[in-house]
Coordinates of C-alpha atoms in Angstrom, one line a residue:
Chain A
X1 CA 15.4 42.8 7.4
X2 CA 15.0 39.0 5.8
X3 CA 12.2 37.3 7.4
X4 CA 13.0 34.1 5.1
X5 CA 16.7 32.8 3.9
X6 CA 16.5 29.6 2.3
X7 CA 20.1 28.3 1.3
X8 CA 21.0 25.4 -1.1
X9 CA 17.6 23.5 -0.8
X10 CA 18.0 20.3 -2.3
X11 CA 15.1 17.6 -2.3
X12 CA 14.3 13.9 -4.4
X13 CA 11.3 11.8 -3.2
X14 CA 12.1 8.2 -2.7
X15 CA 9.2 6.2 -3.9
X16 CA 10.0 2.5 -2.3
X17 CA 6.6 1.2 -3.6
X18 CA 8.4 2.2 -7.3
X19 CA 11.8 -0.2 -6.5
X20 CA 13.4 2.7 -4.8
X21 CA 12.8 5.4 -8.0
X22 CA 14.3 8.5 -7.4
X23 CA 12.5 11.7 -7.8
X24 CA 14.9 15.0 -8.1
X25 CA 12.5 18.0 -7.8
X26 CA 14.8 21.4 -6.0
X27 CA 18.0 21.5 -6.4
X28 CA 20.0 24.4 -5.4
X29 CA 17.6 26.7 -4.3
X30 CA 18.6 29.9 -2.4
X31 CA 16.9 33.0 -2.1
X32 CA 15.9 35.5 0.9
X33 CA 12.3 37.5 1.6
X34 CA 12.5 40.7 3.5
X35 CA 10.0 42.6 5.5
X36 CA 7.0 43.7 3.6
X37 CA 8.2 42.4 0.7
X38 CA 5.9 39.4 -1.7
X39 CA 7.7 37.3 -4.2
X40 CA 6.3 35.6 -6.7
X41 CA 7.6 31.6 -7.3
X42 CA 7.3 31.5 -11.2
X43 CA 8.0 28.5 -13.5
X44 CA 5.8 26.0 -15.6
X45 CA 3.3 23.6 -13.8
X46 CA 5.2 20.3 -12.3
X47 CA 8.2 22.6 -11.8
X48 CA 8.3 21.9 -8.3
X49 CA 7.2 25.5 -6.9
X50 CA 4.5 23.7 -4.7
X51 CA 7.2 21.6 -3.1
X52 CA 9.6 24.2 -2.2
X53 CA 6.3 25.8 -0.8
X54 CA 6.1 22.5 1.3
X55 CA 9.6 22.1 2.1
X56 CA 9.7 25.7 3.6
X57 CA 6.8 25.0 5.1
X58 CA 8.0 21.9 6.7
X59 CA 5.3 19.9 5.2
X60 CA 8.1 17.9 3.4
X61 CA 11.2 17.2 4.3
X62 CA 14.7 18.9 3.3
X63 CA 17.3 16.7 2.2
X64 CA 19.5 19.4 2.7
X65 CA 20.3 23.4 2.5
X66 CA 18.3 25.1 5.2
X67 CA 15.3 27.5 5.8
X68 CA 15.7 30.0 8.1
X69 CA 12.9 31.8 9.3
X70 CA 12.4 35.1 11.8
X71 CA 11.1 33.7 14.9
X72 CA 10.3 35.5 18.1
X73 CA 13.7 37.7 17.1
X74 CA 15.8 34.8 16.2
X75 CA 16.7 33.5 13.0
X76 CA 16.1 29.6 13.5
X77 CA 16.9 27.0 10.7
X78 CA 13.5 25.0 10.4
X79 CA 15.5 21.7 8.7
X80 CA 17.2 21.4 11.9
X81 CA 14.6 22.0 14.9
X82 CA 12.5 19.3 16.7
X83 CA 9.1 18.6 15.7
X84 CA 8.0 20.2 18.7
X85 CA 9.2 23.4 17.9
X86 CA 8.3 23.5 14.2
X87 CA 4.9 23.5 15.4
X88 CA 5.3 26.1 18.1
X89 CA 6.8 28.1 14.7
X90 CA 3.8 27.3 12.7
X91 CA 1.4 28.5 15.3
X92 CA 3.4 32.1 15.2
X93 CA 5.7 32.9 12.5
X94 CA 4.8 31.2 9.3
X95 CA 2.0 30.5 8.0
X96 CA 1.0 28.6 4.8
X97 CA -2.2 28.4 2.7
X98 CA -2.7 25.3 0.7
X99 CA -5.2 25.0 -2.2
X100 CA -7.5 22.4 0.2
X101 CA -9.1 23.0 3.2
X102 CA -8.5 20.0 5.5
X103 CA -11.0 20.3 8.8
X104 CA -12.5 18.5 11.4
X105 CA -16.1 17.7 9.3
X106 CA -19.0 19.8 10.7
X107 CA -17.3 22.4 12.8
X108 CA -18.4 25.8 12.1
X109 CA -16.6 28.0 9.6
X110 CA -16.3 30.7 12.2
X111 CA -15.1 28.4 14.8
X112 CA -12.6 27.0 11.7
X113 CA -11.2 30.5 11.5
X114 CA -11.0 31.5 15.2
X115 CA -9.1 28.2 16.1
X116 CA -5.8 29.7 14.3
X117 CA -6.2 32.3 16.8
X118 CA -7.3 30.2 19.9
X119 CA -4.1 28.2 19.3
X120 CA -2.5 31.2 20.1
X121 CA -4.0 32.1 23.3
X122 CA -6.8 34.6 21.9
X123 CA -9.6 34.0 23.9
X124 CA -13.2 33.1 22.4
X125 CA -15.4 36.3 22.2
X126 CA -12.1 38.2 20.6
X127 CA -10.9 35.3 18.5
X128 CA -14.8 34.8 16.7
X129 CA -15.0 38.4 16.6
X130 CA -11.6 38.8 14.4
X131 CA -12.7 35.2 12.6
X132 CA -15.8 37.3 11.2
X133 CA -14.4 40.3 10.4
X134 CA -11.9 38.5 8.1
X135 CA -14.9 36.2 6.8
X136 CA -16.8 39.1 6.0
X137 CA -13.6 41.4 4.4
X138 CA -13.4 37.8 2.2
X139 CA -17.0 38.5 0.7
X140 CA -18.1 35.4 3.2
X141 CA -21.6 36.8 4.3
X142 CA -22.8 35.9 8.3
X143 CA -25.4 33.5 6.9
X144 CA -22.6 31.0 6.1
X145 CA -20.6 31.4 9.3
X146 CA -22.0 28.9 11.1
X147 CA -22.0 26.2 8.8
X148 CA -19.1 23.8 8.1
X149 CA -17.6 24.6 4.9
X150 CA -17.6 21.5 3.7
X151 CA -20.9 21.9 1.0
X152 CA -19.8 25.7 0.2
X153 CA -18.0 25.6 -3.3
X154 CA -14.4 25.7 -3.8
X155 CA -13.8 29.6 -4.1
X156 CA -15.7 30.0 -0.7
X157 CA -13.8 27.1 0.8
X158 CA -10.4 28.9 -0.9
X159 CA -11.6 32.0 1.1
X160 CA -12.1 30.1 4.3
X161 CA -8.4 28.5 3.8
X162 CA -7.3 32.2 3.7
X163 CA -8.7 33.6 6.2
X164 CA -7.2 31.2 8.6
X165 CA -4.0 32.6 7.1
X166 CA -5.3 36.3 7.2
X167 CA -6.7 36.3 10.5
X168 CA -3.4 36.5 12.7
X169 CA -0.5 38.2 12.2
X170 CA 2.2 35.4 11.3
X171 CA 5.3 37.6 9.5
X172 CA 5.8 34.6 6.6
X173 CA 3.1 33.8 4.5
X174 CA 3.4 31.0 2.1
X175 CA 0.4 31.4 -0.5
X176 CA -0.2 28.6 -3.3
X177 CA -2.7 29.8 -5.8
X178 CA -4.3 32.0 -3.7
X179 CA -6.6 33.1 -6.1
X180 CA -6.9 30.2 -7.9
X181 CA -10.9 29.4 -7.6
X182 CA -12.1 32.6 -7.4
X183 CA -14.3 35.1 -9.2
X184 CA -12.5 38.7 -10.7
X185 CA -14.2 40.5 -7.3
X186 CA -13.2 38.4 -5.1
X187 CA -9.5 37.7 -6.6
X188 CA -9.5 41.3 -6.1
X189 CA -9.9 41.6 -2.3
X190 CA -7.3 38.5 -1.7
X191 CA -4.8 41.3 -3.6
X192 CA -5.6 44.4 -1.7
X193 CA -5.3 42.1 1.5
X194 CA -1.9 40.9 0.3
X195 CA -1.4 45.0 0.1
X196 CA -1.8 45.3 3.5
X197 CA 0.1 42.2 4.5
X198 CA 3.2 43.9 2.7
X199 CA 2.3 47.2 4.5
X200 CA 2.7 45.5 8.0
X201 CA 5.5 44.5 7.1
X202 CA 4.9 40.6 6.5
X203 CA 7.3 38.5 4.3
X204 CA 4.8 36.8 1.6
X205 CA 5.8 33.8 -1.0
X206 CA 3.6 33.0 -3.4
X207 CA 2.4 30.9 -6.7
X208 CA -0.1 33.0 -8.6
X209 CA -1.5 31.2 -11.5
X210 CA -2.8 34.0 -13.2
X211 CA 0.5 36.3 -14.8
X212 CA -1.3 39.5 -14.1
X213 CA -1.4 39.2 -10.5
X214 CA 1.8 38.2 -10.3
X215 CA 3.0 41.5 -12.1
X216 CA 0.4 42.9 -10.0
X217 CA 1.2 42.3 -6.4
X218 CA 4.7 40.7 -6.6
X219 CA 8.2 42.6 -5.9
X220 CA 10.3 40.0 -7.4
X221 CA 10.1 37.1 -9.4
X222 CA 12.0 33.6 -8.8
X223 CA 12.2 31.4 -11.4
X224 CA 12.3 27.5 -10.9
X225 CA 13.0 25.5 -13.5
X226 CA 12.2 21.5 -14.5
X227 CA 15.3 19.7 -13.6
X228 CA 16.9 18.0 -16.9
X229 CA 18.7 14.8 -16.3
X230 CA 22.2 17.1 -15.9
X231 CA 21.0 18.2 -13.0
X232 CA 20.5 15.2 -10.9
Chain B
X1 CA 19.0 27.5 21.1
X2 CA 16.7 29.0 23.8
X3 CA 14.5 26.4 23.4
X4 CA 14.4 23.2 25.4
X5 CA 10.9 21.5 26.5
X6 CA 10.8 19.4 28.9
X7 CA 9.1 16.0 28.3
X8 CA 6.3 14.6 30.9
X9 CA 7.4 11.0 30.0
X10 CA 9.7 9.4 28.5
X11 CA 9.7 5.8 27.9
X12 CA 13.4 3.9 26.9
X13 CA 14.3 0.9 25.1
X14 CA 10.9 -0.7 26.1
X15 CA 10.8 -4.7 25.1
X16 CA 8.0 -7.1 25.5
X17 CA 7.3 -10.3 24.4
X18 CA 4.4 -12.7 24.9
X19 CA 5.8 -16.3 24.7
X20 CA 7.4 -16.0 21.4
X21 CA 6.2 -13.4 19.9
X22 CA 7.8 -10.3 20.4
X23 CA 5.1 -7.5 21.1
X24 CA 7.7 -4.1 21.5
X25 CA 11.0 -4.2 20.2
X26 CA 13.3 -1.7 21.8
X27 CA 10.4 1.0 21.8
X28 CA 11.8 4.7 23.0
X29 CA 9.6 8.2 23.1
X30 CA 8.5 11.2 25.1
X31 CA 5.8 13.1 25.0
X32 CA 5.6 17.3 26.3
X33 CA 3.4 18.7 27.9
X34 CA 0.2 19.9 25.9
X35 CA 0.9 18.3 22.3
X36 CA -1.4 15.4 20.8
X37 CA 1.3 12.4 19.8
X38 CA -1.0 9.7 18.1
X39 CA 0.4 6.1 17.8
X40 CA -0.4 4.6 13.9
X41 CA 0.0 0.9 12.1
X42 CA -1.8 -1.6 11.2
X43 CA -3.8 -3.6 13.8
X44 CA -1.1 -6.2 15.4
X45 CA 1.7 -3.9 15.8
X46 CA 1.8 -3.2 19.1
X47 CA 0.2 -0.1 19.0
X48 CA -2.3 -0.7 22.3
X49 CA 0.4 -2.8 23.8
X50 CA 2.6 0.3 23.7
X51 CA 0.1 2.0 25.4
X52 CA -1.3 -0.3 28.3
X53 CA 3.0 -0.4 28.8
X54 CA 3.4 3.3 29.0
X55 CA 0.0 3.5 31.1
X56 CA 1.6 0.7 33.6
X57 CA -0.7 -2.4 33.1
X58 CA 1.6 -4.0 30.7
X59 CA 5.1 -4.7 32.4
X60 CA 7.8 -4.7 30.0
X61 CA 10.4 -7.3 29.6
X62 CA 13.4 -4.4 29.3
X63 CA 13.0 -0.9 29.6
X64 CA 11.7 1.7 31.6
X65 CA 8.8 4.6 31.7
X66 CA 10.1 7.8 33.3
X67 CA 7.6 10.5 34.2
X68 CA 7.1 13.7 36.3
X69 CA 4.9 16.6 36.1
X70 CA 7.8 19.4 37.4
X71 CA 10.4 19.4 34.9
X72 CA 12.0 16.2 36.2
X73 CA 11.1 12.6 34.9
X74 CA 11.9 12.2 38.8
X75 CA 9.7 8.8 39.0
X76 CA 9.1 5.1 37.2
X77 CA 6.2 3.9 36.1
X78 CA 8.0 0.5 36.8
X79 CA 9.3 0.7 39.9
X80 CA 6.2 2.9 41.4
X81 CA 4.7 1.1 44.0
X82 CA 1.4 -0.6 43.3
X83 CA -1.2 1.9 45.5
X84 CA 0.9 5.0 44.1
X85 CA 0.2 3.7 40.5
X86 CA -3.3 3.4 41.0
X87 CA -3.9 6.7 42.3
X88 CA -2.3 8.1 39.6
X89 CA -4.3 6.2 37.2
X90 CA -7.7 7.6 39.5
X91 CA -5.7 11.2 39.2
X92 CA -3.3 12.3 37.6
X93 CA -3.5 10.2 34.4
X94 CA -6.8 9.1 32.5
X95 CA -7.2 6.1 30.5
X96 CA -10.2 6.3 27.3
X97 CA -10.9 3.0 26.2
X98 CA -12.3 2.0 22.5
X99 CA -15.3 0.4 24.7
X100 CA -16.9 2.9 26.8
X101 CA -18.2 -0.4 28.6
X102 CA -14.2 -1.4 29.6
X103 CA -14.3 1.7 31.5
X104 CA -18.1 2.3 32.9
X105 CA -20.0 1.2 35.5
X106 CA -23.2 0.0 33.6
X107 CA -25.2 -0.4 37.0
X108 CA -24.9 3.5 38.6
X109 CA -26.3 6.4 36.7
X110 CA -24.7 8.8 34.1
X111 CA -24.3 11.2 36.8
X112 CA -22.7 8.6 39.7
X113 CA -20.2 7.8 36.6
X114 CA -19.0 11.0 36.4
X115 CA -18.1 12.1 39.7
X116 CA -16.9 8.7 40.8
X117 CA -12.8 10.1 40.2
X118 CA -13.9 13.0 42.5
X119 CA -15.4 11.1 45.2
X120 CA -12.2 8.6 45.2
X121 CA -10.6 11.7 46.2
X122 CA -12.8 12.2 49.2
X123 CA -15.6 14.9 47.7
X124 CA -18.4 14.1 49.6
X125 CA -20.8 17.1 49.4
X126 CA -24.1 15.9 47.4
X127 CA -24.3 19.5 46.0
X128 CA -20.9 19.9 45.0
X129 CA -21.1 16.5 43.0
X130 CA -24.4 16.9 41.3
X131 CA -23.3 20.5 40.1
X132 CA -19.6 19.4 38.6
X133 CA -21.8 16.2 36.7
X134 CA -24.1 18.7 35.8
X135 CA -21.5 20.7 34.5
X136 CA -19.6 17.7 32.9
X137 CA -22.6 16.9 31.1
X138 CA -22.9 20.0 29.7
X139 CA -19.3 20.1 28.4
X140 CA -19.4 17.0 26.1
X141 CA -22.8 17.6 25.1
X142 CA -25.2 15.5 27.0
X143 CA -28.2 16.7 27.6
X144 CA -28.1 17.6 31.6
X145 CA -31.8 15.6 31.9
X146 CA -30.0 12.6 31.4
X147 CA -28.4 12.9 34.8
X148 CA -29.9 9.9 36.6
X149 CA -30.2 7.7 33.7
X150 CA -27.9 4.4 33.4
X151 CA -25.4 4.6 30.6
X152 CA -27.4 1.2 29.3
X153 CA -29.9 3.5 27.7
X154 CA -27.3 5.3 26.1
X155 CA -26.2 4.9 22.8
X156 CA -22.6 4.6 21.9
X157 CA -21.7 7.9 21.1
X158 CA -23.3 9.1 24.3
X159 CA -21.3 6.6 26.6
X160 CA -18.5 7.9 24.5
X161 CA -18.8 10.9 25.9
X162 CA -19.8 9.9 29.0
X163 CA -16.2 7.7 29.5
X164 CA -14.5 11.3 28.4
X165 CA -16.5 13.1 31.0
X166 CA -16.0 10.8 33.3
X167 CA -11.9 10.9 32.9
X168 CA -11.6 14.3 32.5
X169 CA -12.9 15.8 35.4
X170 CA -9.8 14.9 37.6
X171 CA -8.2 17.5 35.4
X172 CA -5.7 14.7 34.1
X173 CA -2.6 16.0 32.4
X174 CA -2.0 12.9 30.9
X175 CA -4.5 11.6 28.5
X176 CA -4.2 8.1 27.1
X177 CA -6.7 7.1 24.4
X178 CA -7.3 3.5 22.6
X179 CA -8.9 4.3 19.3
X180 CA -12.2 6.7 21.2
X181 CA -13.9 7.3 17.7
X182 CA -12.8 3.9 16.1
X183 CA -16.2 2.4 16.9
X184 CA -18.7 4.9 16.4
X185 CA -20.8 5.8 13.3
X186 CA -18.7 8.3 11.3
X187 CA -21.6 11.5 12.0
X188 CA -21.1 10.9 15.5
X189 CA -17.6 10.3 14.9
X190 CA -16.6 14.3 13.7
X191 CA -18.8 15.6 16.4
X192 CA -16.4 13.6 19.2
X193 CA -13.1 14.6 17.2
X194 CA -14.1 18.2 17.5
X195 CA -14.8 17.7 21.2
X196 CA -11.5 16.1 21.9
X197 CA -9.6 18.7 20.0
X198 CA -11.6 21.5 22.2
X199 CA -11.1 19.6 25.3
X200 CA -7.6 18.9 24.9
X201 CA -6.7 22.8 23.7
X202 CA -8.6 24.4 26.4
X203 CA -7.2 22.0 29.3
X204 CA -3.6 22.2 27.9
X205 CA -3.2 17.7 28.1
X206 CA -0.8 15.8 26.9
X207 CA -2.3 13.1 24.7
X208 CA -0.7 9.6 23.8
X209 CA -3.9 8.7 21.3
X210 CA -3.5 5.1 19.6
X211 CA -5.3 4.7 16.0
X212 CA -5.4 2.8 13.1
X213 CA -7.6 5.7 11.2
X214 CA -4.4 8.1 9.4
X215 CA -7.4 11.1 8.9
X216 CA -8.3 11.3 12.7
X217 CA -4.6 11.4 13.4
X218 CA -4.1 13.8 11.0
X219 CA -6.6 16.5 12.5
X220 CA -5.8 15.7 16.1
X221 CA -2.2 15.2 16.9
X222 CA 0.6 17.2 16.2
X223 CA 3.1 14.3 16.7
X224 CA 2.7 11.0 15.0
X225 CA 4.8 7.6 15.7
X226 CA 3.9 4.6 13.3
X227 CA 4.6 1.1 14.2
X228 CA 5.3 -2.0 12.7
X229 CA 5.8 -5.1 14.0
X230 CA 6.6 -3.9 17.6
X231 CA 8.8 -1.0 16.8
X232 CA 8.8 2.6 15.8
X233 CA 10.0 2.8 12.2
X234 CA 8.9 6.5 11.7
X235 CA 8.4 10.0 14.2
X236 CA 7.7 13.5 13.2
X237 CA 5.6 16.0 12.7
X238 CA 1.9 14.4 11.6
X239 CA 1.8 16.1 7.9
X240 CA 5.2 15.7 7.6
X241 CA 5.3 12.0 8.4
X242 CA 1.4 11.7 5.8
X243 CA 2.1 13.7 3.1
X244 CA 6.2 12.6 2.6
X245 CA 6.6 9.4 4.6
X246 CA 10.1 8.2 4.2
X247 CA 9.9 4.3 5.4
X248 CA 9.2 2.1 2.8
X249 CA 6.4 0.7 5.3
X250 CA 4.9 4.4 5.7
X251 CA 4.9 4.7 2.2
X252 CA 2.7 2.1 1.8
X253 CA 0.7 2.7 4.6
X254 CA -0.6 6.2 3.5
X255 CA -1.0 5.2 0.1
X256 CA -3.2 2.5 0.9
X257 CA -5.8 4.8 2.6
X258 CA -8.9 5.1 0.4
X259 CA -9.6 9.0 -0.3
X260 CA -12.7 10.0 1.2

């Protein structure tokens, strides 16, 4: 069963403060992502694989094709729905981990984590208990859990950006670089728990910036290319 | 589509001009229950008159502001007859200014301040009021001692918090909010964003939350509208509308923000 279907995705950024300079970056993109199944997004750097990450996300915006996703047992095209309810799909169904952590300054890491959950109606004692266990599973020791993440260095705030991925059970995972900051031990764990993701049956995307891993953890490769000047 | 939500208010076509100046330009929105929908631009675009119009102060030249709690946006903010308005305002709604001094009484204590909504709406039992300002206190973080000291020997943060306190306790389900952190020192700042974002979460409010700051927009609402000049150019989803801005004026907006 597809989790994901995206179909034609076409975007080009606008820049206005350029005189109106148009930037072509996906053109014709269409694949689909099935249940327990991780794909790897392969191509050189400036290819455009972290904007179709963003544009599935809903981050940015499609200029057309569509993105469907599986959510609460309908397929629902997330180009077309209301802002309102992207959000409401965020919260459940897909889920995407960026290279930076963005937070509220000096909240806790464990209340960080937990929040993901909170959002969707876990209440506290649960929701810090399954924020730790995930901290701790991501080599993130109990010392550091109630600090703000915002002095730890980048692989622990990487680890902190996956758990709030890792800690709920959204079926689409969208992963850029997961591994990107960290350590051969701890790139290591972030695999195994894309394992298990695949096991329950979670629909993964990712960019892996190490080859290995890729080969390592991916079921499929798709390819996107730097548009040539044919092509826009 | 299963999926339908029903707004809590929804303002149309709302015009206003002061003398020559137009102040709104054909402004339309809703806002749904529980979501954050912040209110950007640049200071002059209407953003707080947009607000004191949706809230009822501000009468519009053209245009209306529908609202209702039950599904229906069965009554106008417009039309509402003065007494009904300001019960809502002492219920129903709550108003945070920038200055916690708009909104506080200076002379009665911390404690008097907080429980003044629920004595409006005839609780008179000392016990009762002491323990809910007790309890208030307690929620945004002020130490309960304080209790029968005058928000004057506050500092700002503090009557900050005491304003939100204050507001809040009517269980409001409609928050309006006129840049709360803008004046504060930025370490009291995060500790107030984190409170709002609690607050609002765990009472399940609807937020209409004016700013000129794009980062405390960006961690609290969900929903951003950005102004210029009196009207909406821009709507969506907050990161959406931050990190790929279509309007030429958006665009120069975010990409005039300093990075921290």
């Amino acid at each position: 069963m597809n989790l994901l279907e995206v179909k034609d995705l076409r975007k080009t950024f606008t820049l206005h403060l350029r005189g109106g300079l148009q930037l072509a970056v996906l053109r014709n993109i269409s694949f689909s992502v099935a249940a327990g199944e991780c794909v790897a997004l392969v191509g050189p750097s400036g290819a455009g694989k972290s904007t179709l990450l963003r544009t599935i996300y809903g981050n940015y915006r499609a200029e057309s094709g569509s993105v469907t996703v599986m959510h609460d047992g309908e397929l629902v095209d997330l180009t077309r729905v209301p802002p309102q309810q992207l959000l409401v799909i965020r919260r459940h169904s897909i889920a995407y981990v960026s290279q930076f952590l963005r937070v509220i300054p000096r909240v806790s890491t464990r209340a960080i984590v937990a929040s993901v959950l909170k959002d969707q109606g876990v209440r506290s004692p649960d929701a810090d208990a399954r924020a730790e266990s995930i901290l701790l599973t991501l080599n993130l020791p109990l010392r550091l859990h109630g600090l703000p993440p915002a002095t730890f260095s980048g692989g622990e705030q990487q680890r902190v950006n996956l758990a709030r991925a890792l800690v709920t059970d959204h079926p689409v995972l969208l992963l850029d670089e997961p591994t990107a900051s960290l350590d051969a031990e701890n790139a290591a764990v972030v695999l195994s728990l894309i394992q298990d993701a695949k096991r329950a049956g979670r629909a993964i995307i990712s960019i892996f910036h190490d080859p290995d891993m890729t080969v390592r953890v991916a079921d499929r490769q798709i390819p996107i290319t730097s548009l040539t000047e044919n092509d826009r | 589509m299963s999926y339908r939500p029903v707004p809590i208010l929804m303002a149309r076509d709302l015009t206003l001009s002061f003398g020559t100046l137009r102040a709104l330009e054909s402004v339309s929105l809703e806002i749904y229950p529980g979501e954050v929908l912040a209110i950007v631009g640049e200071s002059g675009s209407g953003k707080t008159t947009l607000l004191n119009t949706l809230y009822g102060v501000l009468a519009p030249g053209a245009g209306e502001v529908r609202f209702g709690e039950n599904g229906e946006l069965d009554r106008c903010v417009q039309t509402l007859p003065r007494q009904q308005l300001r019960h809502l305002h002492r219920s129903a709604w709550g108003y945070v200014h920038q200055n916690p001094r708009d909104a506080l009484r200076m002379e009665i204590t911390a404690g008097g301040n907080i429980v003044e909504r629920l004595m409006a709406a005839g609780e008179k039992h000392y016990g009762t009021l002491r323990e809910k300002a007790l309890f208030w206190l307690q929620k945004v973080e002020i130490d309960p001692k304080r209790i029968d000291d005058l928000p004057t020997t506050f500092s700002g943060g503090m009557q900050q918090r005491l304003q939100i306190a204050r507001t809040l306790i009517s269980h409001p389900y409609l928050l309006f909010m006129d840049e709360p952190t803008s004046g504060l020192d930025v370490s009291v700042q995060a500790g107030l964003l984190d409170l709002l974002r609690n607050l609002v979460s765990e009472q399940r409010m609807a937020v209409i939350l004016v700013t000129h700051d794009l980062a405390v927009a960006r961690l609290l609402a969900g929903r951003i509208a950005v102004m210029q000049r009196g009207r909406i150019i821009e709507t969506g989803v907050t990161d959406q509308v931050l990190d790929d801005p279509q309007h030429p004026y958006t665009q120069l907006l975010v990409s005039s923000v300093l990075p921290a």
